[in-house]
Coordinates of N, CA and C in Angstrom, one line a residue:
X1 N 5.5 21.9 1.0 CA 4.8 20.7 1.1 C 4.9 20.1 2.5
X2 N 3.8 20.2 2.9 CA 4.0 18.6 4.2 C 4.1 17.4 4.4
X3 N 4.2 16.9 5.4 CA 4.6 15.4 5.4 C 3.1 14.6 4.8
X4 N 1.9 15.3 5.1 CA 1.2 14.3 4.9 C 0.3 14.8 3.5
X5 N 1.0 16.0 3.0 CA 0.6 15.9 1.5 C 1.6 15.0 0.6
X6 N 3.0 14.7 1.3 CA 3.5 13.8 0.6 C 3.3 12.1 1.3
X7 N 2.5 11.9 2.1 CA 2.1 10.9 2.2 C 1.1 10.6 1.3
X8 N 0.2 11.7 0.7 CA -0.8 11.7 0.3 C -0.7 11.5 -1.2
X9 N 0.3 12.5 -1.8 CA 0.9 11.7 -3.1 C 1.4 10.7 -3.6
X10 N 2.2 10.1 -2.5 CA 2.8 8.4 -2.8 C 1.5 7.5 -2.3
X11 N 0.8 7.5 -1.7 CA -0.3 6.8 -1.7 C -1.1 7.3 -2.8
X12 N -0.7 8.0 -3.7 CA -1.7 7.9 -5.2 C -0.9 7.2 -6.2
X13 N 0.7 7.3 -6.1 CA 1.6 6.4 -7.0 C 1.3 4.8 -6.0
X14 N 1.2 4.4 -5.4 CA 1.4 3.2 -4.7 C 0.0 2.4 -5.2
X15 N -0.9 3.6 -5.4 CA -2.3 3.2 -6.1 C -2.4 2.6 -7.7
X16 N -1.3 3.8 -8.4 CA -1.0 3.5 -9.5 C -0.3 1.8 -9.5
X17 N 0.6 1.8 -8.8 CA 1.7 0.9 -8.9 C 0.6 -0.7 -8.9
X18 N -0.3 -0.6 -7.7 CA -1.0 -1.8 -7.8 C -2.3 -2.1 -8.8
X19 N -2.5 -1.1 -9.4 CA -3.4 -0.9 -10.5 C -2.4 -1.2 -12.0
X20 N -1.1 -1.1 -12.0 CA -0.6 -1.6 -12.8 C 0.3 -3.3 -12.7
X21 N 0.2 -3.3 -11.5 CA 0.1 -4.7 -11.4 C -0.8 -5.5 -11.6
X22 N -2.0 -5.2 -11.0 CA -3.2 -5.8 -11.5 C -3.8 -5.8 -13.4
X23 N -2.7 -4.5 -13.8 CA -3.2 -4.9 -14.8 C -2.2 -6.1 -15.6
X24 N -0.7 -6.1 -15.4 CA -0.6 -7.5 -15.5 C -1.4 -8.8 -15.6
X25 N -1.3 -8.6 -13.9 CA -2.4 -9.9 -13.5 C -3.7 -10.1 -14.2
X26 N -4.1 -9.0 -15.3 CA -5.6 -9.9 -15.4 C -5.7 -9.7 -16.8
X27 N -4.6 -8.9 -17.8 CA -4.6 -8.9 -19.2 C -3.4 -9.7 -19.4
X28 N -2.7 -10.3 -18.5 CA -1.5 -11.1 -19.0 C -0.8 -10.5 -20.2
X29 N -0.5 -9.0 -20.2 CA 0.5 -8.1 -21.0 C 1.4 -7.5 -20.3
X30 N 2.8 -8.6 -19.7 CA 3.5 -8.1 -19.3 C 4.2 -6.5 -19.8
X31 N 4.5 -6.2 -21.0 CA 5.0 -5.2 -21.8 C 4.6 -4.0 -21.1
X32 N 3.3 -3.8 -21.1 CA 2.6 -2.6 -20.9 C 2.7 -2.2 -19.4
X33 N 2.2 -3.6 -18.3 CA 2.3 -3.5 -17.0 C 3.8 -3.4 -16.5
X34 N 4.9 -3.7 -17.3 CA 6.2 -3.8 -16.9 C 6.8 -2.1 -16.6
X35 N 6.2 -1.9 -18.0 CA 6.4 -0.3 -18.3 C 6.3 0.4 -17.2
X36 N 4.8 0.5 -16.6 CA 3.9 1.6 -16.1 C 4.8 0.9 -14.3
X37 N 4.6 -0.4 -14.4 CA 5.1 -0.4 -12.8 C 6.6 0.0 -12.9
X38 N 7.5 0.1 -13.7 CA 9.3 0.7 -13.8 C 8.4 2.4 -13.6
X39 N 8.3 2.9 -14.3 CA 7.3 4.2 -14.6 C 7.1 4.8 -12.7
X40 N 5.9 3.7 -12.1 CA 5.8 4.1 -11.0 C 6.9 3.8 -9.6
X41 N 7.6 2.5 -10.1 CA 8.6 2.6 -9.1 C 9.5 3.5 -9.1
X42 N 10.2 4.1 -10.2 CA 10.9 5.0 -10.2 C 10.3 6.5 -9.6
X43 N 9.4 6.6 -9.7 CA 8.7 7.6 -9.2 C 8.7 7.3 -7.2
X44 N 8.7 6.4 -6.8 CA 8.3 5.9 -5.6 C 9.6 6.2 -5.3
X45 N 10.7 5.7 -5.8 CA 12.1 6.0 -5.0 C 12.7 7.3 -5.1
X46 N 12.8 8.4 -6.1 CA 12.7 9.4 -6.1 C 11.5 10.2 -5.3
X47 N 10.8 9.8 -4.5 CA 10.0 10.7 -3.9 C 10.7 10.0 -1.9
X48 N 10.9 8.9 -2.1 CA 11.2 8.1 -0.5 C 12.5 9.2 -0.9
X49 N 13.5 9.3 -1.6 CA 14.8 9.9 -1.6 C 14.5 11.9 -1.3
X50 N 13.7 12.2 -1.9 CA 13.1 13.7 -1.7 C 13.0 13.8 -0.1
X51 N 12.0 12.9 0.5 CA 11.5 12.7 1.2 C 13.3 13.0 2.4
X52 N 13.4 11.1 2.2 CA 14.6 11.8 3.3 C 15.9 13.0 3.3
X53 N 15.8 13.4 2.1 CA 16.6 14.9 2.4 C 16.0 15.6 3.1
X54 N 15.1 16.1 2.3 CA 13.9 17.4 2.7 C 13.9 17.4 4.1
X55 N 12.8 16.5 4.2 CA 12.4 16.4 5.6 C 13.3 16.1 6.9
X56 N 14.8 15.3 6.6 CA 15.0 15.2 7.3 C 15.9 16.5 7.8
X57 N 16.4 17.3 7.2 CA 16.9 18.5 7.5 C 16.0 19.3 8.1
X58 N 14.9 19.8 7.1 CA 14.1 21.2 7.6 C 13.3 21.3 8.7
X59 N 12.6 19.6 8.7 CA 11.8 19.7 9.7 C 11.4 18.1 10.1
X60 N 12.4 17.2 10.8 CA 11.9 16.4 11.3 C 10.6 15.5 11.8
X61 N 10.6 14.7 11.6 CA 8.9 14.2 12.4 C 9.4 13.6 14.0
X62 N 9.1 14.4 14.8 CA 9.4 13.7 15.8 C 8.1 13.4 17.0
X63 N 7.1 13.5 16.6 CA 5.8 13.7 17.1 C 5.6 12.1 16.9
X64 N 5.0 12.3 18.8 CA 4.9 10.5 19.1 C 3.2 10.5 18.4
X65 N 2.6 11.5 18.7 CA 1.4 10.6 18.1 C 1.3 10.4 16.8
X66 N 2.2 11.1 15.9 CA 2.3 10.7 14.7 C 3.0 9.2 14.3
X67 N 3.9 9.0 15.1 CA 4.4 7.8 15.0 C 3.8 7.0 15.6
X68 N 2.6 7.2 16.4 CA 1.8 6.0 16.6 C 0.9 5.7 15.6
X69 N 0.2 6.4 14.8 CA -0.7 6.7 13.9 C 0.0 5.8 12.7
X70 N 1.6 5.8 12.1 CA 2.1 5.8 11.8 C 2.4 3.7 12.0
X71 N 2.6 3.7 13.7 CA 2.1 2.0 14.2 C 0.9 1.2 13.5
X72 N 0.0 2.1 13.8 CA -1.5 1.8 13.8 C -1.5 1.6 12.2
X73 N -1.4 2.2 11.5 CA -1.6 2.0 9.9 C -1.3 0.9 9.1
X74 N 0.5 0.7 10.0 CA 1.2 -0.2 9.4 C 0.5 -2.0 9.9
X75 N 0.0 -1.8 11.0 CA -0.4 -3.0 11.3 C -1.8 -3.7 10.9
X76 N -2.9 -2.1 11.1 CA -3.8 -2.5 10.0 C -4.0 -3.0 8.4
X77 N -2.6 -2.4 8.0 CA -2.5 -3.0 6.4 C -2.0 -4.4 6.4
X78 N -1.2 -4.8 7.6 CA -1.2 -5.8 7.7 C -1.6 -6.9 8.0
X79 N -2.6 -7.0 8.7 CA -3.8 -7.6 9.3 C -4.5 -7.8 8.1
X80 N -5.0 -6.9 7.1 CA -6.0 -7.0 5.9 C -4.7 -7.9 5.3
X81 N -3.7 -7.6 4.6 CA -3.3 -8.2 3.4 C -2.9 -9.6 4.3
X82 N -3.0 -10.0 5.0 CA -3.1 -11.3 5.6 C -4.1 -12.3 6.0
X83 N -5.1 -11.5 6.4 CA -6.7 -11.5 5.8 C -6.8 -12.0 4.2
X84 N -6.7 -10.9 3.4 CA -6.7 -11.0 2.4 C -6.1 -12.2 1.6
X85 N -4.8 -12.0 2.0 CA -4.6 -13.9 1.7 C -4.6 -15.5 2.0
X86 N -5.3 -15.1 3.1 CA -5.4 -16.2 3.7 C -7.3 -16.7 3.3
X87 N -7.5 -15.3 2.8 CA -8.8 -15.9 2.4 C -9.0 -16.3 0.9
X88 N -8.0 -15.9 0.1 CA -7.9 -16.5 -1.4 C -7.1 -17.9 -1.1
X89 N -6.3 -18.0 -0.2 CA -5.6 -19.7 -0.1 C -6.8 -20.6 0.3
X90 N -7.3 -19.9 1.2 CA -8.5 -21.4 1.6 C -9.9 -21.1 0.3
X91 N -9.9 -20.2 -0.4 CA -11.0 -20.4 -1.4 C -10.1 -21.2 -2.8
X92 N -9.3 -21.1 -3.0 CA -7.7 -22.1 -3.6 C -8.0 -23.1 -3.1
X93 N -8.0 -23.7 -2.4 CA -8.0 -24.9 -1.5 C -9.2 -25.4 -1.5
X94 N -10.4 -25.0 -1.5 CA -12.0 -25.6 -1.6 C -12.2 -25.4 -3.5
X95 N -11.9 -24.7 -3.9 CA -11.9 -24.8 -4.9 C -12.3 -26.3 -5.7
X96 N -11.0 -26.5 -6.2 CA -10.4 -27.7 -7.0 C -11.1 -28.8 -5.8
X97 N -11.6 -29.0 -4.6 CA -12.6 -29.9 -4.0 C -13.5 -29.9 -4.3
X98 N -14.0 -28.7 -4.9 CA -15.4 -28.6 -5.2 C -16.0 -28.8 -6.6
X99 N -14.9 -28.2 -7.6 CA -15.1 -28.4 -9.0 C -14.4 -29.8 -9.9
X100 N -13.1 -30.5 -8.7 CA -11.8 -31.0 -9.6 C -11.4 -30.4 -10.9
X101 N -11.3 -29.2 -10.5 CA -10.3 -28.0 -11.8 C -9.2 -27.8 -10.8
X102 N -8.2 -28.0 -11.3 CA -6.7 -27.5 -10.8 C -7.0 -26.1 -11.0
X103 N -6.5 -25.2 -10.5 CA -6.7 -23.5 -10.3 C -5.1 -23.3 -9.7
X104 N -4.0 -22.4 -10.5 CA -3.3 -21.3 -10.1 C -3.3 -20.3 -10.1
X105 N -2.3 -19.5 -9.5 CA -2.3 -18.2 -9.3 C -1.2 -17.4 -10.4
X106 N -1.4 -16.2 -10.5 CA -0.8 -15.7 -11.1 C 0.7 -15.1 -10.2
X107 N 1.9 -15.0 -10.7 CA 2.8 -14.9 -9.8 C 2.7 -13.2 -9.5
X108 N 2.0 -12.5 -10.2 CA 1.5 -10.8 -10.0 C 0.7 -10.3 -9.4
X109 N 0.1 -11.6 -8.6 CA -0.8 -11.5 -7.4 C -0.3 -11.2 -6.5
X110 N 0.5 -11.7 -5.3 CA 1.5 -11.0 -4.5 C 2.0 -9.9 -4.4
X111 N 2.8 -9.2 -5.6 CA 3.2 -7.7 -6.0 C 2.2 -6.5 -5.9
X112 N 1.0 -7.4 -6.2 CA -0.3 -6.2 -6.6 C -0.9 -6.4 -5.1
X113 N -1.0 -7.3 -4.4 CA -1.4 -7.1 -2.7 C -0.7 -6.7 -1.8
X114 N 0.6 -6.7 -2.1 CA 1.8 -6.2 -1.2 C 1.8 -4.2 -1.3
X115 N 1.6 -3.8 -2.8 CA 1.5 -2.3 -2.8 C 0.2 -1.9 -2.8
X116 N -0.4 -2.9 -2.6 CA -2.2 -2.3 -2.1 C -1.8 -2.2 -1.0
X117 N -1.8 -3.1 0.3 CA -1.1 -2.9 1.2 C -0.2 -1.5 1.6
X118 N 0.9 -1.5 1.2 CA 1.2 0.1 1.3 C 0.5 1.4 0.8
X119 N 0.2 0.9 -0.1 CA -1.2 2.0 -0.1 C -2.6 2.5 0.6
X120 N -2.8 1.0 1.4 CA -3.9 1.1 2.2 C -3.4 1.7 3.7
X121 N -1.7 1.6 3.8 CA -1.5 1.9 5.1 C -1.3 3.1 5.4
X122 N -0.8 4.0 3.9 CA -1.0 5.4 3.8 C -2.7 6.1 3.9
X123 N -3.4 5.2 3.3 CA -4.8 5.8 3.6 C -5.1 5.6 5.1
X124 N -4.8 5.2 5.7 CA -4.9 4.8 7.3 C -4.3 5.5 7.8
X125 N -3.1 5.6 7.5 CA -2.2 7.1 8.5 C -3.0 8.5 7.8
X126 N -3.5 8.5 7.2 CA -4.2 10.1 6.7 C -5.0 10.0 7.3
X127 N -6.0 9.2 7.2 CA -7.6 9.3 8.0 C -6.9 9.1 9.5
X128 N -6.1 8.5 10.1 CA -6.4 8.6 11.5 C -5.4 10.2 12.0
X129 N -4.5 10.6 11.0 CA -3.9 11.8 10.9 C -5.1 13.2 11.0
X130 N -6.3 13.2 10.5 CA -7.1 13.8 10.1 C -7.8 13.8 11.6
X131 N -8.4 12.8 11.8 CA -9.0 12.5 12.6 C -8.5 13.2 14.4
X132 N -7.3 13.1 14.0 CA -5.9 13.8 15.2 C -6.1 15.0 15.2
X133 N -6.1 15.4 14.1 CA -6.2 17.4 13.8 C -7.8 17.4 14.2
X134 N -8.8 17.0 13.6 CA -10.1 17.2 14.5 C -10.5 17.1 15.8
X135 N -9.4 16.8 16.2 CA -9.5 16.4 17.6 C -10.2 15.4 18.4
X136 N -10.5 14.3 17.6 CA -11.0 13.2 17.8 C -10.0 12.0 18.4
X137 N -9.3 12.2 18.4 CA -8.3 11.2 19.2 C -7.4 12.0 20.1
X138 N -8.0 13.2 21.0 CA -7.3 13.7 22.2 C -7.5 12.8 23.2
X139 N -6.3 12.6 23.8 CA -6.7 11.8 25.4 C -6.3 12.6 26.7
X140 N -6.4 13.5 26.6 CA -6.7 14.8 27.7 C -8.2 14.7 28.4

């Protein structure tokens, strides 16, 4: 297995993880979403733990453009999920001006944006990873 088929499988649990958060967040059944996210986190730490044995013995990542690709991902996911919440705070905020209905959040909102987030950042290091191998990002 390579590094970015295992990038490409934890960005399918990381998918799971926030799809079982969200399902918290919008059927308010902790029980079920407690389950599936213990379910998927355990899965997430046993694969980061695979991960740094394996790889770090057999075969290193020491490839700068991967680790920039690796930059680039992380900052893009962060940019959106900062985006992203900055644009549900100010629609929070006009809200209850506009209707006088008090409106909270659910506290499983955060959890479920935070591993969307990681999951969005692994889809960004694959597609710009891809993109590398096509040869679309040579600077020769």
């Amino acid at each position: 297995m390579t590094f970015n088929h295992y990038i490409w499988l934890r960005m399918i649990v990381e998918t799971l993880g926030a799809l079982s958060c969200a399902l918290m967040l919008i059927l308010h059944n902790n029980v079920i979403g407690l389950i599936i996210t213990a379910i998927v986190a355990l899965l997430w730490i046993c694969g980061e733990a695979w991960v740094l044995v394996t790889f770090g013995r057999e075969n290193p990542r020491r490839d700068e453009l991967s680790d920039k690709h690796q930059c680039d991902a992380m900052m893009f996911a962060l940019g959106t999920l900062v985006a992203v919440m900055c644009a549900i705070g100010f629609a929070l905020t006009l809200l209850p001006v506009i209707t006088h209905i008090r409106y909270s959040l659910s506290p499983m909102l955060l959890p479920t944006l935070a591993i969307g987030a990681l999951a969005l950042s692994d889809a960004r290091y694959l597609t710009l990873e891809h993109a590398a191998a096509k040869g679309a990002d040579d600077e020769d």
